[in-house]
């Protein structure tokens, strides 16, 4: 049985003061949680996460990393630097990076490899746009996104990733995929992981307007192993309600 995992993606939000209140609110409300949980913070706040969260059940991670190991890449952050701040996770291939930074499937795959080589768990995001869904291309789009990553991994490495299905049209819009729509894509992704013997091991998260009032139904689906939460991860009470919805 895979454990449930709930990850907050703070995106470009927060400040030292706001983060301090959010992190203490989260850690104070975790009693009885049945899921693993983590927050993915902007890079400058990873040290703050490390000092606030070390020794608690909440893991932390980053929202992106460089595919390169180090050197002349101004502005970039390497996997080893994230590991230096005891990050457990790093999001790769979020649709906002794909859309605003032109990240290709191949670059996302290289970033996943860089993360794994440094001992981090990449949270690999896949998802279709509204136009792609309406054109009946959801299956083909997410399958190509996952294939690019699996092509660079052996079976053992593939079993160490986390996958997140995030329909682009559901992110930050208040429109959620129905549990049935999400489950259909999750089941397809799960089947695709079989080629690397990783179908049983990999947690597949749903993301896109997951909130306290829809989390339970989504996470009750057989192939939905948790959530990648944007907006609702910025309020301790909402984030905790989603974590506790896995009970
Ligand atoms: P949302 O974002 O929960 O605000 O829709 C999810 C995400 O982008 O990871």
PDB file of C-alpha atoms and ligand atoms in Angstrom:
ATOM      1  CA  UNK A   1       0.000   0.000   0.000  1.00  0.00           C
ATOM      2  CA  UNK A   2       1.459   3.357  -1.030  1.00  0.00           C
ATOM      3  CA  UNK A   3       1.417   6.076   1.608  1.00  0.00           C
ATOM      4  CA  UNK A   4      -0.482   9.236   0.803  1.00  0.00           C
ATOM      5  CA  UNK A   5       1.602  12.360   0.232  1.00  0.00           C
ATOM      6  CA  UNK A   6       0.425  15.978   0.365  1.00  0.00           C
ATOM      7  CA  UNK A   7       2.852  18.616  -0.926  1.00  0.00           C
ATOM      8  CA  UNK A   8       2.389  22.384  -0.796  1.00  0.00           C
ATOM      9  CA  UNK A   9       3.698  24.325  -3.778  1.00  0.00           C
ATOM     10  CA  UNK A  10       4.074  27.859  -2.465  1.00  0.00           C
ATOM     11  CA  UNK A  11       5.031  29.223  -5.899  1.00  0.00           C
ATOM     12  CA  UNK A  12       6.404  32.793  -5.651  1.00  0.00           C
ATOM     13  CA  UNK A  13       4.661  33.615  -2.395  1.00  0.00           C
ATOM     14  CA  UNK A  14       5.797  34.209   1.166  1.00  0.00           C
ATOM     15  CA  UNK A  15       8.126  36.247   3.305  1.00  0.00           C
ATOM     16  CA  UNK A  16      10.128  35.360   6.389  1.00  0.00           C
ATOM     17  CA  UNK A  17       7.302  36.464   8.668  1.00  0.00           C
ATOM     18  CA  UNK A  18       4.507  34.874   6.654  1.00  0.00           C
ATOM     19  CA  UNK A  19       6.435  31.602   6.284  1.00  0.00           C
ATOM     20  CA  UNK A  20       7.208  31.442  10.004  1.00  0.00           C
ATOM     21  CA  UNK A  21       3.516  31.712  10.859  1.00  0.00           C
ATOM     22  CA  UNK A  22       2.496  29.221   8.160  1.00  0.00           C
ATOM     23  CA  UNK A  23       5.102  26.626   9.160  1.00  0.00           C
ATOM     24  CA  UNK A  24       4.294  26.818  12.838  1.00  0.00           C
ATOM     25  CA  UNK A  25       0.578  26.583  12.025  1.00  0.00           C
ATOM     26  CA  UNK A  26       1.187  23.453   9.961  1.00  0.00           C
ATOM     27  CA  UNK A  27       3.417  21.693  12.475  1.00  0.00           C
ATOM     28  CA  UNK A  28       1.008  22.513  15.315  1.00  0.00           C
ATOM     29  CA  UNK A  29      -1.919  20.836  13.562  1.00  0.00           C
ATOM     30  CA  UNK A  30      -0.394  17.609  12.336  1.00  0.00           C
ATOM     31  CA  UNK A  31      -1.368  15.291  15.186  1.00  0.00           C
ATOM     32  CA  UNK A  32      -3.039  12.200  13.839  1.00  0.00           C
ATOM     33  CA  UNK A  33      -2.041  12.861  10.231  1.00  0.00           C
ATOM     34  CA  UNK A  34      -2.040   9.698   8.160  1.00  0.00           C
ATOM     35  CA  UNK A  35      -0.217  11.206   5.180  1.00  0.00           C
ATOM     36  CA  UNK A  36       3.341  12.279   4.553  1.00  0.00           C
ATOM     37  CA  UNK A  37       3.609  15.980   3.865  1.00  0.00           C
ATOM     38  CA  UNK A  38       6.042  18.554   2.559  1.00  0.00           C
ATOM     39  CA  UNK A  39       6.266  22.175   1.483  1.00  0.00           C
ATOM     40  CA  UNK A  40       8.110  23.369  -1.624  1.00  0.00           C
ATOM     41  CA  UNK A  41       9.331  26.889  -0.904  1.00  0.00           C
ATOM     42  CA  UNK A  42      11.095  29.555  -2.989  1.00  0.00           C
ATOM     43  CA  UNK A  43      14.854  28.894  -2.907  1.00  0.00           C
ATOM     44  CA  UNK A  44      15.804  31.788  -0.584  1.00  0.00           C
ATOM     45  CA  UNK A  45      13.553  30.346   2.124  1.00  0.00           C
ATOM     46  CA  UNK A  46      14.909  26.797   2.131  1.00  0.00           C
ATOM     47  CA  UNK A  47      17.229  27.583   5.029  1.00  0.00           C
ATOM     48  CA  UNK A  48      14.242  28.915   6.955  1.00  0.00           C
ATOM     49  CA  UNK A  49      12.324  25.714   6.206  1.00  0.00           C
ATOM     50  CA  UNK A  50      15.278  23.605   7.328  1.00  0.00           C
ATOM     51  CA  UNK A  51      15.523  25.373  10.667  1.00  0.00           C
ATOM     52  CA  UNK A  52      11.762  25.448  11.272  1.00  0.00           C
ATOM     53  CA  UNK A  53      11.002  21.901  10.117  1.00  0.00           C
ATOM     54  CA  UNK A  54      14.020  19.761  11.051  1.00  0.00           C
ATOM     55  CA  UNK A  55      12.814  17.133  13.508  1.00  0.00           C
ATOM     56  CA  UNK A  56       9.136  17.582  12.534  1.00  0.00           C
ATOM     57  CA  UNK A  57       7.159  15.247  10.246  1.00  0.00           C
ATOM     58  CA  UNK A  58       7.065  17.946   7.535  1.00  0.00           C
ATOM     59  CA  UNK A  59       9.649  17.604   4.758  1.00  0.00           C
ATOM     60  CA  UNK A  60      10.679  20.487   2.509  1.00  0.00           C
ATOM     61  CA  UNK A  61      11.816  20.984  -1.021  1.00  0.00           C
ATOM     62  CA  UNK A  62      12.332  23.371  -3.909  1.00  0.00           C
ATOM     63  CA  UNK A  63      10.206  24.262  -6.913  1.00  0.00           C
ATOM     64  CA  UNK A  64      12.856  23.887  -9.615  1.00  0.00           C
ATOM     65  CA  UNK A  65      16.549  23.113 -10.069  1.00  0.00           C
ATOM     66  CA  UNK A  66      19.210  23.306 -12.741  1.00  0.00           C
ATOM     67  CA  UNK A  67      19.883  20.324 -14.967  1.00  0.00           C
ATOM     68  CA  UNK A  68      23.586  21.205 -14.614  1.00  0.00           C
ATOM     69  CA  UNK A  69      25.793  20.116 -11.736  1.00  0.00           C
ATOM     70  CA  UNK A  70      27.503  23.475 -11.227  1.00  0.00           C
ATOM     71  CA  UNK A  71      29.589  26.222 -12.779  1.00  0.00           C
ATOM     72  CA  UNK A  72      28.827  29.184 -15.026  1.00  0.00           C
ATOM     73  CA  UNK A  73      25.013  29.170 -14.940  1.00  0.00           C
ATOM     74  CA  UNK A  74      24.082  32.544 -13.465  1.00  0.00           C
ATOM     75  CA  UNK A  75      20.909  32.481 -11.451  1.00  0.00           C
ATOM     76  CA  UNK A  76      20.584  28.722 -11.332  1.00  0.00           C
ATOM     77  CA  UNK A  77      20.435  26.440  -8.288  1.00  0.00           C
ATOM     78  CA  UNK A  78      21.941  22.955  -8.396  1.00  0.00           C
ATOM     79  CA  UNK A  79      20.650  19.704  -6.962  1.00  0.00           C
ATOM     80  CA  UNK A  80      23.670  19.531  -4.644  1.00  0.00           C
ATOM     81  CA  UNK A  81      22.778  22.961  -3.215  1.00  0.00           C
ATOM     82  CA  UNK A  82      19.250  21.780  -2.487  1.00  0.00           C
ATOM     83  CA  UNK A  83      20.636  18.650  -0.849  1.00  0.00           C
ATOM     84  CA  UNK A  84      22.922  20.900   1.230  1.00  0.00           C
ATOM     85  CA  UNK A  85      19.779  22.392   2.780  1.00  0.00           C
ATOM     86  CA  UNK A  86      18.393  18.894   3.408  1.00  0.00           C
ATOM     87  CA  UNK A  87      15.646  19.197   0.803  1.00  0.00           C
ATOM     88  CA  UNK A  88      13.837  15.938   0.274  1.00  0.00           C
ATOM     89  CA  UNK A  89      11.828  16.962  -2.782  1.00  0.00           C
ATOM     90  CA  UNK A  90      12.113  19.191  -5.825  1.00  0.00           C
ATOM     91  CA  UNK A  91       9.306  19.909  -8.265  1.00  0.00           C
ATOM     92  CA  UNK A  92      10.328  19.518 -11.916  1.00  0.00           C
ATOM     93  CA  UNK A  93       8.356  20.371 -15.018  1.00  0.00           C
ATOM     94  CA  UNK A  94       5.606  22.378 -13.349  1.00  0.00           C
ATOM     95  CA  UNK A  95       3.340  23.718 -16.099  1.00  0.00           C
ATOM     96  CA  UNK A  96       4.282  27.292 -15.165  1.00  0.00           C
ATOM     97  CA  UNK A  97       7.954  26.457 -15.868  1.00  0.00           C
ATOM     98  CA  UNK A  98       6.993  24.701 -19.095  1.00  0.00           C
ATOM     99  CA  UNK A  99       4.860  27.672 -20.204  1.00  0.00           C
ATOM    100  CA  UNK A 100       6.874  30.686 -19.006  1.00  0.00           C
ATOM    101  CA  UNK A 101      10.390  29.267 -19.264  1.00  0.00           C
ATOM    102  CA  UNK A 102       9.901  27.090 -22.329  1.00  0.00           C
ATOM    103  CA  UNK A 103      10.981  23.933 -20.517  1.00  0.00           C
ATOM    104  CA  UNK A 104      10.822  20.975 -22.887  1.00  0.00           C
ATOM    105  CA  UNK A 105      10.055  17.379 -21.953  1.00  0.00           C
ATOM    106  CA  UNK A 106      13.747  16.615 -22.493  1.00  0.00           C
ATOM    107  CA  UNK A 107      14.945  19.373 -20.146  1.00  0.00           C
ATOM    108  CA  UNK A 108      12.449  18.299 -17.494  1.00  0.00           C
ATOM    109  CA  UNK A 109      13.790  14.750 -17.809  1.00  0.00           C
ATOM    110  CA  UNK A 110      17.372  15.954 -17.320  1.00  0.00           C
ATOM    111  CA  UNK A 111      16.304  17.889 -14.234  1.00  0.00           C
ATOM    112  CA  UNK A 112      14.679  14.758 -12.820  1.00  0.00           C
ATOM    113  CA  UNK A 113      17.950  12.873 -13.349  1.00  0.00           C
ATOM    114  CA  UNK A 114      19.967  15.666 -11.682  1.00  0.00           C
ATOM    115  CA  UNK A 115      17.645  15.518  -8.672  1.00  0.00           C
ATOM    116  CA  UNK A 116      17.855  11.734  -8.358  1.00  0.00           C
ATOM    117  CA  UNK A 117      21.637  11.749  -8.633  1.00  0.00           C
ATOM    118  CA  UNK A 118      21.804  14.121  -5.654  1.00  0.00           C
ATOM    119  CA  UNK A 119      19.515  11.883  -3.606  1.00  0.00           C
ATOM    120  CA  UNK A 120      16.464  14.137  -3.982  1.00  0.00           C
ATOM    121  CA  UNK A 121      12.991  12.976  -4.957  1.00  0.00           C
ATOM    122  CA  UNK A 122      11.809  14.783  -8.080  1.00  0.00           C
ATOM    123  CA  UNK A 123       8.087  15.539  -8.201  1.00  0.00           C
ATOM    124  CA  UNK A 124       7.610  15.267 -11.950  1.00  0.00           C
ATOM    125  CA  UNK A 125       4.609  17.276 -13.165  1.00  0.00           C
ATOM    126  CA  UNK A 126       2.628  16.343 -16.258  1.00  0.00           C
ATOM    127  CA  UNK A 127      -0.640  17.731 -17.570  1.00  0.00           C
ATOM    128  CA  UNK A 128      -2.571  18.897 -20.596  1.00  0.00           C
ATOM    129  CA  UNK A 129      -3.843  22.354 -21.525  1.00  0.00           C
ATOM    130  CA  UNK A 130      -7.530  22.995 -22.096  1.00  0.00           C
ATOM    131  CA  UNK A 131      -7.004  23.058 -25.874  1.00  0.00           C
ATOM    132  CA  UNK A 132      -5.223  19.699 -25.703  1.00  0.00           C
ATOM    133  CA  UNK A 133      -8.033  18.175 -23.616  1.00  0.00           C
ATOM    134  CA  UNK A 134     -10.696  19.505 -25.950  1.00  0.00           C
ATOM    135  CA  UNK A 135      -8.790  18.064 -28.904  1.00  0.00           C
ATOM    136  CA  UNK A 136      -8.847  14.633 -27.232  1.00  0.00           C
ATOM    137  CA  UNK A 137      -5.084  14.677 -26.756  1.00  0.00           C
ATOM    138  CA  UNK A 138      -4.831  14.386 -22.950  1.00  0.00           C
ATOM    139  CA  UNK A 139      -3.552  10.807 -23.010  1.00  0.00           C
ATOM    140  CA  UNK A 140      -0.954  11.467 -25.702  1.00  0.00           C
ATOM    141  CA  UNK A 141       0.341  14.652 -24.050  1.00  0.00           C
ATOM    142  CA  UNK A 142       0.859  13.247 -20.566  1.00  0.00           C
ATOM    143  CA  UNK A 143       2.250  10.014 -21.938  1.00  0.00           C
ATOM    144  CA  UNK A 144       4.908  11.889 -23.954  1.00  0.00           C
ATOM    145  CA  UNK A 145       5.791  13.994 -20.903  1.00  0.00           C
ATOM    146  CA  UNK A 146       6.275  10.903 -18.727  1.00  0.00           C
ATOM    147  CA  UNK A 147       8.023   8.915 -21.469  1.00  0.00           C
ATOM    148  CA  UNK A 148      10.747  11.556 -21.815  1.00  0.00           C
ATOM    149  CA  UNK A 149      11.559  11.108 -18.114  1.00  0.00           C
ATOM    150  CA  UNK A 150      11.347   7.312 -18.067  1.00  0.00           C
ATOM    151  CA  UNK A 151      13.653   7.137 -21.084  1.00  0.00           C
ATOM    152  CA  UNK A 152      16.531   8.424 -18.935  1.00  0.00           C
ATOM    153  CA  UNK A 153      15.880   6.231 -15.888  1.00  0.00           C
ATOM    154  CA  UNK A 154      16.562   2.612 -15.039  1.00  0.00           C
ATOM    155  CA  UNK A 155      13.922   0.692 -13.105  1.00  0.00           C
ATOM    156  CA  UNK A 156      15.360   1.505  -9.682  1.00  0.00           C
ATOM    157  CA  UNK A 157      15.524   5.241 -10.416  1.00  0.00           C
ATOM    158  CA  UNK A 158      12.024   5.289 -11.910  1.00  0.00           C
ATOM    159  CA  UNK A 159      10.652   3.792  -8.700  1.00  0.00           C
ATOM    160  CA  UNK A 160      12.093   6.754  -6.747  1.00  0.00           C
ATOM    161  CA  UNK A 161      10.188   9.545  -8.496  1.00  0.00           C
ATOM    162  CA  UNK A 162       6.892  11.107  -7.454  1.00  0.00           C
ATOM    163  CA  UNK A 163       4.548  11.932 -10.304  1.00  0.00           C
ATOM    164  CA  UNK A 164       1.986  14.749 -10.272  1.00  0.00           C
ATOM    165  CA  UNK A 165      -0.881  14.988 -12.730  1.00  0.00           C
ATOM    166  CA  UNK A 166      -1.861  18.637 -12.978  1.00  0.00           C
ATOM    167  CA  UNK A 167      -4.307  19.549 -15.738  1.00  0.00           C
ATOM    168  CA  UNK A 168      -3.173  23.050 -16.717  1.00  0.00           C
ATOM    169  CA  UNK A 169      -6.760  24.290 -16.984  1.00  0.00           C
ATOM    170  CA  UNK A 170      -7.377  23.360 -13.339  1.00  0.00           C
ATOM    171  CA  UNK A 171      -4.391  25.170 -11.823  1.00  0.00           C
ATOM    172  CA  UNK A 172      -5.353  28.261  -9.861  1.00  0.00           C
ATOM    173  CA  UNK A 173      -8.672  28.465 -11.685  1.00  0.00           C
ATOM    174  CA  UNK A 174     -11.019  26.896  -9.163  1.00  0.00           C
ATOM    175  CA  UNK A 175     -11.910  24.299 -11.835  1.00  0.00           C
ATOM    176  CA  UNK A 176     -10.990  20.845 -10.613  1.00  0.00           C
ATOM    177  CA  UNK A 177     -10.953  17.704 -12.659  1.00  0.00           C
ATOM    178  CA  UNK A 178     -13.742  15.480 -11.407  1.00  0.00           C
ATOM    179  CA  UNK A 179     -12.450  12.528  -9.404  1.00  0.00           C
ATOM    180  CA  UNK A 180     -13.376  10.277 -12.344  1.00  0.00           C
ATOM    181  CA  UNK A 181     -11.509  12.434 -14.884  1.00  0.00           C
ATOM    182  CA  UNK A 182      -8.436  12.536 -12.696  1.00  0.00           C
ATOM    183  CA  UNK A 183      -8.577   8.809 -11.937  1.00  0.00           C
ATOM    184  CA  UNK A 184      -8.720   7.984 -15.642  1.00  0.00           C
ATOM    185  CA  UNK A 185      -5.451   9.829 -16.301  1.00  0.00           C
ATOM    186  CA  UNK A 186      -3.822   8.490 -13.121  1.00  0.00           C
ATOM    187  CA  UNK A 187      -4.665   4.924 -14.165  1.00  0.00           C
ATOM    188  CA  UNK A 188      -3.084   5.530 -17.559  1.00  0.00           C
ATOM    189  CA  UNK A 189       0.073   6.946 -15.942  1.00  0.00           C
ATOM    190  CA  UNK A 190       0.185   3.994 -13.541  1.00  0.00           C
ATOM    191  CA  UNK A 191       0.010   1.578 -16.477  1.00  0.00           C
ATOM    192  CA  UNK A 192       2.811   3.468 -18.219  1.00  0.00           C
ATOM    193  CA  UNK A 193       5.040   3.086 -15.137  1.00  0.00           C
ATOM    194  CA  UNK A 194       4.824  -0.692 -15.540  1.00  0.00           C
ATOM    195  CA  UNK A 195       7.421  -0.528 -18.318  1.00  0.00           C
ATOM    196  CA  UNK A 196       9.933   0.301 -15.547  1.00  0.00           C
ATOM    197  CA  UNK A 197       8.365  -2.001 -12.948  1.00  0.00           C
ATOM    198  CA  UNK A 198       7.586   1.169 -10.990  1.00  0.00           C
ATOM    199  CA  UNK A 199       3.780   1.116 -11.030  1.00  0.00           C
ATOM    200  CA  UNK A 200       3.379  -0.082  -7.443  1.00  0.00           C
ATOM    201  CA  UNK A 201       6.042   2.143  -5.934  1.00  0.00           C
ATOM    202  CA  UNK A 202       5.421   5.567  -7.463  1.00  0.00           C
ATOM    203  CA  UNK A 203       3.037   7.930  -5.689  1.00  0.00           C
ATOM    204  CA  UNK A 204       0.904   9.808  -8.236  1.00  0.00           C
ATOM    205  CA  UNK A 205      -0.406  13.107  -6.878  1.00  0.00           C
ATOM    206  CA  UNK A 206      -3.269  15.143  -8.287  1.00  0.00           C
ATOM    207  CA  UNK A 207      -2.876  18.920  -8.506  1.00  0.00           C
ATOM    208  CA  UNK A 208      -5.139  21.704  -9.704  1.00  0.00           C
ATOM    209  CA  UNK A 209      -7.513  23.543  -7.368  1.00  0.00           C
ATOM    210  CA  UNK A 210      -7.448  20.796  -4.743  1.00  0.00           C
ATOM    211  CA  UNK A 211      -9.162  22.266  -1.668  1.00  0.00           C
ATOM    212  CA  UNK A 212     -10.457  21.026   1.682  1.00  0.00           C
ATOM    213  CA  UNK A 213     -13.906  20.432   0.192  1.00  0.00           C
ATOM    214  CA  UNK A 214     -12.844  18.260  -2.754  1.00  0.00           C
ATOM    215  CA  UNK A 215      -9.681  16.611  -1.414  1.00  0.00           C
ATOM    216  CA  UNK A 216     -11.314  13.591   0.215  1.00  0.00           C
ATOM    217  CA  UNK A 217     -13.182  12.513  -2.892  1.00  0.00           C
ATOM    218  CA  UNK A 218     -10.155  12.991  -5.151  1.00  0.00           C
ATOM    219  CA  UNK A 219      -7.791  11.125  -2.843  1.00  0.00           C
ATOM    220  CA  UNK A 220     -10.271   8.269  -2.426  1.00  0.00           C
ATOM    221  CA  UNK A 221      -9.656   7.276  -6.062  1.00  0.00           C
ATOM    222  CA  UNK A 222      -7.556   4.115  -6.328  1.00  0.00           C
ATOM    223  CA  UNK A 223      -4.697   5.700  -8.289  1.00  0.00           C
ATOM    224  CA  UNK A 224      -4.617   9.120  -6.581  1.00  0.00           C
ATOM    225  CA  UNK A 225      -1.959   8.951  -3.882  1.00  0.00           C
ATOM    226  CA  UNK A 226      -2.135  12.530  -2.651  1.00  0.00           C
ATOM    227  CA  UNK A 227      -2.067  16.118  -3.777  1.00  0.00           C
ATOM    228  CA  UNK A 228       0.179  18.896  -5.019  1.00  0.00           C
ATOM    229  CA  UNK A 229      -1.464  21.969  -3.570  1.00  0.00           C
ATOM    230  CA  UNK A 230      -0.969  25.572  -4.669  1.00  0.00           C
ATOM    231  CA  UNK A 231      -3.373  28.204  -3.348  1.00  0.00           C
ATOM    232  CA  UNK A 232      -4.742  26.110  -0.476  1.00  0.00           C
ATOM    233  CA  UNK A 233      -1.205  25.410   0.785  1.00  0.00           C
ATOM    234  CA  UNK A 234      -0.782  29.062   1.770  1.00  0.00           C
ATOM    235  CA  UNK A 235      -3.255  28.792   4.643  1.00  0.00           C
ATOM    236  CA  UNK A 236      -2.311  26.415   7.435  1.00  0.00           C
ATOM    237  CA  UNK A 237      -5.924  25.479   8.169  1.00  0.00           C
ATOM    238  CA  UNK A 238      -6.669  24.593   4.535  1.00  0.00           C
ATOM    239  CA  UNK A 239      -3.411  22.694   4.036  1.00  0.00           C
ATOM    240  CA  UNK A 240      -4.017  20.738   7.248  1.00  0.00           C
ATOM    241  CA  UNK A 241      -7.594  19.980   6.242  1.00  0.00           C
ATOM    242  CA  UNK A 242      -6.303  18.455   3.000  1.00  0.00           C
ATOM    243  CA  UNK A 243      -3.677  16.409   4.864  1.00  0.00           C
ATOM    244  CA  UNK A 244      -6.325  15.166   7.281  1.00  0.00           C
ATOM    245  CA  UNK A 245      -8.677  14.342   4.393  1.00  0.00           C
ATOM    246  CA  UNK A 246      -6.475  11.304   3.731  1.00  0.00           C
ATOM    247  CA  UNK A 247      -7.580   9.624   6.968  1.00  0.00           C
TER     248      UNK A 247
HETATM  249  P1  LIG B   1      -3.540  25.271  -7.313  1.00  0.00           P
HETATM  250  O1  LIG B   1      -2.052  24.989  -7.870  1.00  0.00           O
HETATM  251  O2  LIG B   1      -3.777  24.309  -6.189  1.00  0.00           O
HETATM  252  O3  LIG B   1      -3.499  26.709  -6.843  1.00  0.00           O
HETATM  253  O4  LIG B   1      -4.474  25.063  -8.451  1.00  0.00           O
HETATM  254  C1  LIG B   1      -1.557  23.698  -7.979  1.00  0.00           C
HETATM  255  C2  LIG B   1      -0.179  23.734  -8.580  1.00  0.00           C
HETATM  256  O5  LIG B   1       0.088  24.547  -9.480  1.00  0.00           O
HETATM  257  O6  LIG B   1       0.712  22.942  -8.181  1.00  0.00           O
END
